[in-house]
């Protein structure tokens, strides 16, 4: 996935800064700083990176620009591979494993759910979907269409039903029918609306009641990689309401910057577990930090 030239436009300029440079000087550092911020790397991370590079050049007497490039890549990789940032999806000790998916409307949440279901089904898992975004008929319809397309059963409630009740019914149905995985869609109204956050808290309480005190095995937040810092702001709102355990970055093929991925991980400290691109069911992969870093400078 990451070998398809994603993010090439801006990070290629970062790489080109070093091409043909005879020496490492302050002018180089200033240009690099500008390019990193232009690539959606946040100011805090950029300043920390620049300080580390300047220290390395001074203390270790780095003279070759390729050495600085290597240090840059290593720093970005370390951010993505911070301790505890496991990208593996959790699995319940006894089925069904439950993944709760949250995110605002328009970020690619429903499509990401379908892609995840398709991926897990291809691994031989019996997957079911819970359509708990009951306040938006189009969301239930969209999830149902995806379910038909990929051959996965969808548990639905009536339009306007209590979302938590749909979650409860979905858990009961998944257990009764021997499902391995249940993926639950949730409402995606504006992230700054307190009623949505209260709804998510209620869903979590009901989910735990339906599972004898066990919370969701993963609460996955879908973020639109094309929205830059706004994605980080959305994430903070959700973190105040639910225990987000992992991120799904959608629409990675729609941004030429890529630095937002580093920013999201560095500011939020939440592992990026899946990366989505395109509209096909198979256009979702486990996030590979090393492959991502390599692609940035390809």
Short mmCIF file of N, CA and C in Angstrom, two decimals, residues 207-294:
data_model
loop_
_atom_site.label_atom_id
_atom_site.label_comp_id
_atom_site.label_asym_id
_atom_site.label_seq_id
_atom_site.Cartn_x
_atom_site.Cartn_y
_atom_site.Cartn_z
N UNK A 207 -22.88 -2.34 26.76
CA UNK A 207 -22.02 -3.37 26.20
C UNK A 207 -21.39 -4.21 27.31
N UNK A 208 -20.94 -3.58 28.35
CA UNK A 208 -20.35 -4.30 29.47
C UNK A 208 -21.38 -5.17 30.18
N UNK A 209 -22.60 -4.67 30.28
CA UNK A 209 -23.66 -5.47 30.89
C UNK A 209 -23.97 -6.71 30.05
N UNK A 210 -23.96 -6.54 28.73
CA UNK A 210 -24.25 -7.66 27.83
C UNK A 210 -23.13 -8.69 27.81
N UNK A 211 -21.93 -8.27 28.23
CA UNK A 211 -20.76 -9.16 28.18
C UNK A 211 -20.25 -9.53 29.58
N UNK A 212 -21.13 -9.48 30.54
CA UNK A 212 -20.76 -9.86 31.92
C UNK A 212 -19.58 -9.05 32.44
N UNK A 213 -19.64 -7.74 32.20
CA UNK A 213 -18.63 -6.86 32.74
C UNK A 213 -17.43 -6.59 31.86
N UNK A 214 -17.39 -7.19 30.68
CA UNK A 214 -16.26 -6.98 29.77
C UNK A 214 -16.56 -5.84 28.81
N UNK A 215 -15.61 -4.94 28.69
CA UNK A 215 -15.75 -3.84 27.73
C UNK A 215 -15.44 -4.36 26.33
N UNK A 216 -15.57 -3.47 25.35
CA UNK A 216 -15.19 -3.83 23.98
C UNK A 216 -13.72 -4.24 23.95
N UNK A 217 -13.39 -5.22 23.14
CA UNK A 217 -12.00 -5.66 23.03
C UNK A 217 -11.15 -4.60 22.35
N UNK A 218 -11.76 -3.84 21.48
CA UNK A 218 -11.11 -2.67 20.88
C UNK A 218 -12.17 -1.60 20.69
N UNK A 219 -11.81 -0.36 20.98
CA UNK A 219 -12.62 0.78 20.56
C UNK A 219 -11.77 1.54 19.56
N UNK A 220 -12.18 1.45 18.31
CA UNK A 220 -11.37 1.97 17.20
C UNK A 220 -11.96 3.29 16.71
N UNK A 221 -11.13 4.31 16.69
CA UNK A 221 -11.54 5.63 16.22
C UNK A 221 -11.07 5.81 14.78
N UNK A 222 -12.02 6.13 13.90
CA UNK A 222 -11.69 6.38 12.49
C UNK A 222 -11.44 7.86 12.30
N UNK A 223 -10.28 8.18 11.72
CA UNK A 223 -9.92 9.57 11.42
C UNK A 223 -9.65 9.71 9.94
N UNK A 224 -10.04 10.85 9.39
CA UNK A 224 -9.81 11.17 7.98
C UNK A 224 -8.43 11.81 7.85
N UNK A 225 -7.51 11.12 7.20
CA UNK A 225 -6.13 11.60 7.11
C UNK A 225 -6.00 12.89 6.31
N UNK A 226 -7.04 13.24 5.54
CA UNK A 226 -6.94 14.45 4.72
C UNK A 226 -7.28 15.72 5.48
N UNK A 227 -7.77 15.60 6.73
CA UNK A 227 -8.25 16.79 7.44
C UNK A 227 -7.22 17.42 8.35
N UNK A 228 -6.00 16.91 8.37
CA UNK A 228 -4.93 17.54 9.11
C UNK A 228 -5.19 17.65 10.60
N UNK A 229 -4.88 18.81 11.16
CA UNK A 229 -4.99 19.01 12.60
C UNK A 229 -6.41 18.81 13.11
N UNK A 230 -7.40 19.00 12.26
CA UNK A 230 -8.79 18.80 12.67
C UNK A 230 -9.02 17.36 13.12
N UNK A 231 -8.31 16.43 12.51
CA UNK A 231 -8.44 15.03 12.91
C UNK A 231 -7.95 14.83 14.34
N UNK A 232 -6.88 15.53 14.71
CA UNK A 232 -6.36 15.44 16.07
C UNK A 232 -7.37 16.02 17.05
N UNK A 233 -7.99 17.15 16.70
CA UNK A 233 -8.99 17.77 17.57
C UNK A 233 -10.19 16.86 17.77
N UNK A 234 -10.63 16.20 16.71
CA UNK A 234 -11.73 15.24 16.82
C UNK A 234 -11.36 14.12 17.78
N UNK A 235 -10.15 13.63 17.63
CA UNK A 235 -9.71 12.51 18.47
C UNK A 235 -9.75 12.88 19.95
N UNK A 236 -9.33 14.08 20.27
CA UNK A 236 -9.32 14.51 21.68
C UNK A 236 -10.73 14.51 22.26
N UNK A 237 -11.72 14.91 21.44
CA UNK A 237 -13.10 14.91 21.91
C UNK A 237 -13.56 13.50 22.24
N UNK A 238 -13.23 12.55 21.37
CA UNK A 238 -13.65 11.18 21.61
C UNK A 238 -12.92 10.56 22.80
N UNK A 239 -11.66 10.93 22.97
CA UNK A 239 -10.89 10.41 24.08
C UNK A 239 -11.47 10.83 25.42
N UNK A 240 -12.19 11.95 25.43
CA UNK A 240 -12.81 12.42 26.67
C UNK A 240 -14.04 11.61 27.03
N UNK A 241 -14.56 10.84 26.07
CA UNK A 241 -15.80 10.09 26.30
C UNK A 241 -15.60 8.59 26.35
N UNK A 242 -14.67 8.08 25.57
CA UNK A 242 -14.49 6.63 25.50
C UNK A 242 -13.01 6.28 25.55
N UNK A 243 -12.74 5.05 25.91
CA UNK A 243 -11.37 4.55 25.98
C UNK A 243 -10.94 4.05 24.61
N UNK A 244 -10.46 4.95 23.78
CA UNK A 244 -10.02 4.59 22.44
C UNK A 244 -8.73 3.77 22.54
N UNK A 245 -8.74 2.60 21.94
CA UNK A 245 -7.57 1.72 22.02
C UNK A 245 -6.74 1.69 20.74
N UNK A 246 -7.31 2.18 19.66
CA UNK A 246 -6.57 2.16 18.40
C UNK A 246 -7.21 3.06 17.37
N UNK A 247 -6.44 3.40 16.35
CA UNK A 247 -6.91 4.30 15.30
C UNK A 247 -6.96 3.58 13.95
N UNK A 248 -7.96 3.96 13.17
CA UNK A 248 -8.01 3.59 11.76
C UNK A 248 -7.88 4.88 10.97
N UNK A 249 -6.83 5.00 10.18
CA UNK A 249 -6.65 6.19 9.34
C UNK A 249 -7.25 5.91 7.97
N UNK A 250 -8.31 6.65 7.64
CA UNK A 250 -9.00 6.47 6.36
C UNK A 250 -8.53 7.51 5.36
N UNK A 251 -8.74 7.21 4.09
CA UNK A 251 -8.48 8.14 2.99
C UNK A 251 -7.01 8.54 2.89
N UNK A 252 -6.11 7.61 3.19
CA UNK A 252 -4.68 7.93 3.09
C UNK A 252 -4.26 8.21 1.66
N UNK A 253 -5.04 7.75 0.70
CA UNK A 253 -4.71 8.03 -0.69
C UNK A 253 -5.13 9.43 -1.09
N UNK A 254 -5.81 10.15 -0.19
CA UNK A 254 -6.30 11.48 -0.52
C UNK A 254 -5.42 12.60 -0.04
N UNK A 255 -4.30 12.28 0.64
CA UNK A 255 -3.40 13.33 1.12
C UNK A 255 -2.00 13.13 0.57
N UNK A 256 -1.36 14.24 0.22
CA UNK A 256 0.02 14.17 -0.28
C UNK A 256 1.01 14.55 0.81
N UNK A 257 0.53 14.71 2.05
CA UNK A 257 1.40 15.23 3.10
C UNK A 257 1.99 14.12 3.96
N UNK A 258 1.18 13.42 4.67
CA UNK A 258 1.71 12.29 5.42
C UNK A 258 2.20 12.59 6.81
N UNK A 259 2.64 13.84 7.04
CA UNK A 259 3.12 14.19 8.36
C UNK A 259 2.03 14.13 9.42
N UNK A 260 0.77 14.22 9.00
CA UNK A 260 -0.33 14.16 9.95
C UNK A 260 -0.34 12.81 10.66
N UNK A 261 0.15 11.77 10.01
CA UNK A 261 0.20 10.45 10.63
C UNK A 261 1.14 10.48 11.84
N UNK A 262 2.30 11.12 11.67
CA UNK A 262 3.26 11.27 12.77
C UNK A 262 2.65 12.13 13.88
N UNK A 263 2.01 13.22 13.49
CA UNK A 263 1.40 14.13 14.45
C UNK A 263 0.34 13.42 15.29
N UNK A 264 -0.52 12.66 14.63
CA UNK A 264 -1.58 11.95 15.34
C UNK A 264 -0.99 11.00 16.38
N UNK A 265 0.01 10.25 15.98
CA UNK A 265 0.61 9.29 16.91
C UNK A 265 1.35 10.00 18.04
N UNK A 266 2.08 11.06 17.72
CA UNK A 266 2.89 11.74 18.74
C UNK A 266 2.02 12.50 19.73
N UNK A 267 0.96 13.15 19.25
CA UNK A 267 0.12 13.96 20.14
C UNK A 267 -0.83 13.11 20.96
N UNK A 268 -1.33 12.02 20.37
CA UNK A 268 -2.36 11.24 21.05
C UNK A 268 -1.81 10.01 21.77
N UNK A 269 -0.69 9.49 21.31
CA UNK A 269 -0.11 8.33 21.94
C UNK A 269 -0.92 7.06 21.76
N UNK A 270 -1.80 7.03 20.78
CA UNK A 270 -2.65 5.86 20.53
C UNK A 270 -2.12 5.11 19.31
N UNK A 271 -2.01 3.80 19.39
CA UNK A 271 -1.47 3.06 18.23
C UNK A 271 -2.36 3.17 17.00
N UNK A 272 -1.71 3.39 15.87
CA UNK A 272 -2.42 3.34 14.59
C UNK A 272 -2.46 1.88 14.18
N UNK A 273 -3.66 1.32 14.08
CA UNK A 273 -3.77 -0.11 13.85
C UNK A 273 -4.06 -0.47 12.40
N UNK A 274 -4.82 0.37 11.72
CA UNK A 274 -5.21 0.05 10.35
C UNK A 274 -5.14 1.30 9.48
N UNK A 275 -4.85 1.11 8.22
CA UNK A 275 -4.76 2.21 7.26
C UNK A 275 -5.63 1.89 6.05
N UNK A 276 -6.50 2.82 5.70
CA UNK A 276 -7.42 2.61 4.59
C UNK A 276 -7.13 3.53 3.43
N UNK A 277 -7.45 3.06 2.25
CA UNK A 277 -7.26 3.82 1.02
C UNK A 277 -8.20 3.23 -0.01
N UNK A 278 -8.68 4.04 -0.95
CA UNK A 278 -9.55 3.52 -1.99
C UNK A 278 -10.93 3.14 -1.48
N UNK A 279 -11.73 2.57 -2.38
CA UNK A 279 -13.12 2.24 -2.06
C UNK A 279 -13.42 0.75 -2.13
N UNK A 280 -12.44 -0.06 -2.50
CA UNK A 280 -12.69 -1.49 -2.63
C UNK A 280 -12.64 -2.17 -1.26
N UNK A 281 -13.34 -3.28 -1.08
CA UNK A 281 -13.36 -3.96 0.22
C UNK A 281 -11.97 -4.33 0.73
N UNK A 282 -11.06 -4.62 -0.19
CA UNK A 282 -9.72 -5.04 0.23
C UNK A 282 -8.76 -3.90 0.49
N UNK A 283 -9.24 -2.66 0.39
CA UNK A 283 -8.36 -1.50 0.54
C UNK A 283 -8.20 -1.08 2.00
N UNK A 284 -7.75 -2.03 2.81
CA UNK A 284 -7.47 -1.77 4.22
C UNK A 284 -6.35 -2.71 4.65
N UNK A 285 -5.33 -2.16 5.31
CA UNK A 285 -4.19 -2.98 5.72
C UNK A 285 -3.77 -2.64 7.15
N UNK A 286 -3.11 -3.59 7.78
CA UNK A 286 -2.49 -3.29 9.06
C UNK A 286 -1.44 -2.20 8.84
N UNK A 287 -1.39 -1.25 9.74
CA UNK A 287 -0.44 -0.16 9.59
C UNK A 287 0.97 -0.65 9.87
N UNK A 288 1.86 -0.42 8.91
CA UNK A 288 3.26 -0.84 9.02
C UNK A 288 4.13 0.41 9.12
N UNK A 289 4.61 0.76 10.33
CA UNK A 289 5.38 1.99 10.51
C UNK A 289 6.62 2.07 9.62
N UNK A 290 7.37 0.97 9.50
CA UNK A 290 8.58 1.00 8.70
C UNK A 290 8.28 1.24 7.23
N UNK A 291 7.27 0.54 6.72
CA UNK A 291 6.89 0.73 5.32
C UNK A 291 6.40 2.15 5.08
N UNK A 292 5.71 2.70 6.06
CA UNK A 292 5.21 4.06 5.94
C UNK A 292 6.37 5.06 5.86
N UNK A 293 7.34 4.93 6.75
CA UNK A 293 8.49 5.84 6.75
C UNK A 293 9.26 5.72 5.44
N UNK A 294 9.45 4.51 4.97
CA UNK A 294 10.16 4.31 3.71
C UNK A 294 9.45 5.00 2.56
#
